Amino acid sequence: MIADEPGIAALLSLAAAAPDLMPRSTMLICAADADAIRALRPARLVEIGSPAELPAALTSLFADARMGLQVHIAGGEALINQALALVQAAGLPAGAIQTEHRGSPARRMQCVHCKTIAEGITTDPYDCPGCGRSLFVRDHFSRRLGAYQGVCVDAETPGILPEVQEIQA
């Protein structure tokens, strides 16, 4: 099981519905406070401080994985998409992966111009931290990158930008 701060609530709900599952589960938590998860007494608990640590943590966990592995990812859209891309790249089939969205609709975005990946994007358009272009938040999602794609919003009409809006879930 993989979760961030908002995803912890999903795991607690799952634990209430299936308490016998927790002592057999490995949990990878990306949250400042994992006390509630520790109280569930999972078979293995791995705590990471940021999403940047997710690839190394998953690689380590997959080294001990056995056939029939099932993965449950719970939390914000950015964590789900990043973890989903990593899990699928490791070879798990779609039928072995469950996701549960909780929390913010913030997105993980890749600028198609400079390839910079930005975390936690909540507005459309947004300014790329890599090249500075104002980017339109497309609904096109790259499963390989675990990120949505952003394209220059004023390429044809430089300087004319639409009004900034919050991204809706």
Short mmCIF file of C-alpha atoms in Angstrom, two decimals:
data_model
loop_
_atom_site.label_atom_id
_atom_site.label_comp_id
_atom_site.label_asym_id
_atom_site.label_seq_id
_atom_site.Cartn_x
_atom_site.Cartn_y
_atom_site.Cartn_z
CA MET A 1 0.00 0.00 0.00
CA ILE A 2 1.25 3.44 -0.92
CA ALA A 3 -0.22 6.63 0.57
CA ASP A 4 0.45 10.28 1.20
CA GLU A 5 -1.10 12.46 3.95
CA PRO A 6 -4.65 12.49 2.49
CA GLY A 7 -4.34 8.83 1.52
CA ILE A 8 -3.83 7.78 5.13
CA ALA A 9 -7.57 8.24 5.71
CA ALA A 10 -8.25 5.78 2.88
CA LEU A 11 -5.93 3.19 4.44
CA LEU A 12 -7.59 3.65 7.82
CA SER A 13 -10.99 3.01 6.20
CA LEU A 14 -9.58 -0.08 4.52
CA ALA A 15 -8.17 -1.27 7.86
CA ALA A 16 -11.57 -0.87 9.51
CA ALA A 17 -13.21 -2.93 6.75
CA ALA A 18 -10.48 -5.61 6.58
CA PRO A 19 -8.45 -5.63 9.81
CA ASP A 20 -6.90 -9.03 9.02
CA LEU A 21 -5.20 -7.48 5.96
CA MET A 22 -2.99 -5.05 7.89
CA PRO A 23 -0.60 -7.53 9.58
CA ARG A 24 0.17 -8.97 6.11
CA SER A 25 0.65 -5.61 4.38
CA THR A 26 3.67 -3.55 3.45
CA MET A 27 2.94 0.16 3.61
CA LEU A 28 4.93 2.93 1.97
CA ILE A 29 3.90 6.27 3.48
CA CYS A 30 4.89 9.73 2.27
CA ALA A 31 3.57 11.87 5.13
CA ALA A 32 4.89 13.92 8.04
CA ASP A 33 2.83 11.97 10.56
CA ALA A 34 2.37 8.23 10.17
CA ASP A 35 1.34 7.50 13.79
CA ALA A 36 -2.11 6.26 12.74
CA ILE A 37 -0.51 3.83 10.27
CA ARG A 38 2.03 2.65 12.86
CA ALA A 39 -0.92 1.81 15.14
CA LEU A 40 -2.22 -0.62 12.48
CA ARG A 41 0.97 -2.65 12.94
CA PRO A 42 1.59 -3.48 9.27
CA ALA A 43 4.04 -6.27 8.45
CA ARG A 44 6.42 -3.64 7.05
CA LEU A 45 6.30 0.14 7.18
CA VAL A 46 8.51 2.34 5.02
CA GLU A 47 8.31 6.08 5.62
CA ILE A 48 9.65 8.59 3.11
CA GLY A 49 9.87 12.36 3.42
CA SER A 50 8.99 13.39 -0.12
CA PRO A 51 7.73 12.07 -3.46
CA ALA A 52 11.31 12.35 -4.78
CA GLU A 53 12.19 9.36 -2.56
CA LEU A 54 9.42 7.19 -4.06
CA PRO A 55 11.42 5.59 -6.93
CA ALA A 56 14.23 4.34 -4.66
CA ALA A 57 11.78 3.13 -1.98
CA LEU A 58 9.70 1.20 -4.51
CA THR A 59 12.79 -0.31 -6.14
CA SER A 60 13.87 -1.58 -2.72
CA LEU A 61 10.43 -2.99 -1.94
CA PHE A 62 10.09 -4.66 -5.35
CA ALA A 63 13.39 -6.48 -4.75
CA ASP A 64 11.56 -8.51 -2.06
CA ALA A 65 8.24 -8.82 -3.92
CA ARG A 66 6.64 -12.15 -4.68
CA MET A 67 4.38 -13.35 -7.46
CA GLY A 68 0.79 -12.21 -6.98
CA LEU A 69 1.71 -8.77 -5.64
CA GLN A 70 -1.25 -6.39 -5.37
CA VAL A 71 -0.74 -2.63 -4.95
CA HIS A 72 -3.20 -0.12 -3.49
CA ILE A 73 -2.30 3.57 -4.01
CA ALA A 74 -4.24 6.20 -2.06
CA GLY A 75 -3.85 9.94 -1.92
CA GLY A 76 -3.58 13.03 -4.04
CA GLU A 77 -3.48 12.95 -7.80
CA ALA A 78 0.25 13.70 -7.98
CA LEU A 79 1.21 10.76 -5.74
CA ILE A 80 -1.19 8.39 -7.48
CA ASN A 81 0.12 9.25 -10.93
CA GLN A 82 3.79 9.07 -9.96
CA ALA A 83 3.38 5.78 -8.08
CA LEU A 84 1.22 4.31 -10.83
CA ALA A 85 3.87 5.06 -13.46
CA LEU A 86 6.59 3.47 -11.32
CA VAL A 87 4.52 0.39 -10.46
CA GLN A 88 3.56 -0.18 -14.10
CA ALA A 89 7.18 0.34 -15.21
CA ALA A 90 8.14 -2.41 -12.75
CA GLY A 91 5.86 -4.74 -14.68
CA LEU A 92 2.72 -5.00 -12.56
CA PRO A 93 -0.39 -5.49 -14.69
CA ALA A 94 -3.26 -3.02 -14.41
CA GLY A 95 -5.43 -5.67 -12.74
CA ALA A 96 -3.01 -5.83 -9.80
CA ILE A 97 -3.21 -2.11 -9.06
CA GLN A 98 -5.98 -0.18 -7.29
CA THR A 99 -6.07 3.58 -6.82
CA GLU A 100 -8.15 5.75 -4.52
CA HIS A 101 -8.08 9.52 -4.95
CA ARG A 102 -8.17 11.58 -1.77
CA GLY A 103 -7.24 15.20 -1.29
CA SER A 104 -6.18 17.92 -3.68
CA PRO A 105 -6.64 17.90 -7.45
CA ALA A 106 -3.06 19.26 -7.75
CA ARG A 107 -1.32 17.77 -10.76
CA ARG A 108 2.16 16.67 -11.68
CA MET A 109 2.99 18.46 -14.93
CA GLN A 110 5.66 18.15 -17.59
CA CYS A 111 6.51 21.10 -19.83
CA VAL A 112 6.62 19.74 -23.39
CA HIS A 113 9.11 22.47 -24.31
CA CYS A 114 11.91 22.06 -21.72
CA LYS A 115 10.82 18.72 -20.13
CA THR A 116 10.77 20.18 -16.60
CA ILE A 117 8.44 18.30 -14.26
CA ALA A 118 6.59 20.45 -11.73
CA GLU A 119 4.69 19.07 -8.74
CA GLY A 120 1.48 20.33 -7.18
CA ILE A 121 0.13 22.46 -10.03
CA THR A 122 -3.31 23.79 -9.09
CA THR A 123 -3.87 26.55 -11.65
CA ASP A 124 -4.36 26.75 -15.39
CA PRO A 125 -2.35 28.29 -16.98
CA TYR A 126 0.80 28.13 -14.84
CA ASP A 127 4.35 29.35 -15.35
CA CYS A 128 6.92 26.63 -16.03
CA PRO A 129 9.69 26.76 -13.42
CA GLY A 130 12.16 25.56 -16.07
CA CYS A 131 11.67 27.82 -19.08
CA GLY A 132 9.24 30.42 -17.74
CA ARG A 133 6.59 29.87 -20.43
CA SER A 134 2.93 30.17 -19.47
CA LEU A 135 1.56 26.69 -19.96
CA PHE A 136 -1.93 25.40 -20.68
CA VAL A 137 -2.73 22.41 -18.45
CA ARG A 138 -3.78 19.75 -20.94
CA ASP A 139 -5.85 16.74 -20.00
CA HIS A 140 -3.34 14.61 -21.89
CA PHE A 141 -1.68 12.31 -19.38
CA SER A 142 1.59 10.44 -19.92
CA ARG A 143 1.44 7.11 -18.11
CA ARG A 144 5.15 6.65 -18.71
CA LEU A 145 6.00 9.89 -16.89
CA GLY A 146 3.08 9.89 -14.48
CA ALA A 147 2.42 13.50 -15.44
CA TYR A 148 0.05 15.69 -17.40
CA GLN A 149 1.44 17.71 -20.29
CA GLY A 150 1.69 21.49 -20.39
CA VAL A 151 1.99 23.45 -23.65
CA CYS A 152 2.70 27.12 -24.30
CA VAL A 153 -0.62 28.92 -23.97
CA ASP A 154 0.34 32.05 -25.93
CA ALA A 155 2.45 30.62 -28.77
CA GLU A 156 0.22 32.09 -31.47
CA THR A 157 -0.66 35.28 -29.61
CA PRO A 158 2.40 36.22 -27.48
CA GLY A 159 1.48 38.06 -24.31
CA ILE A 160 -2.25 37.35 -24.55
CA LEU A 161 -3.04 34.98 -21.69
CA PRO A 162 -6.34 33.58 -20.49
CA GLU A 163 -7.49 34.26 -16.95
CA VAL A 164 -5.90 31.96 -14.37
CA GLN A 165 -8.36 29.38 -13.02
CA GLU A 166 -8.16 26.73 -10.31
CA ILE A 167 -7.99 23.15 -11.59
CA GLN A 168 -11.10 21.19 -10.66
CA ALA A 169 -11.02 17.54 -9.64
#
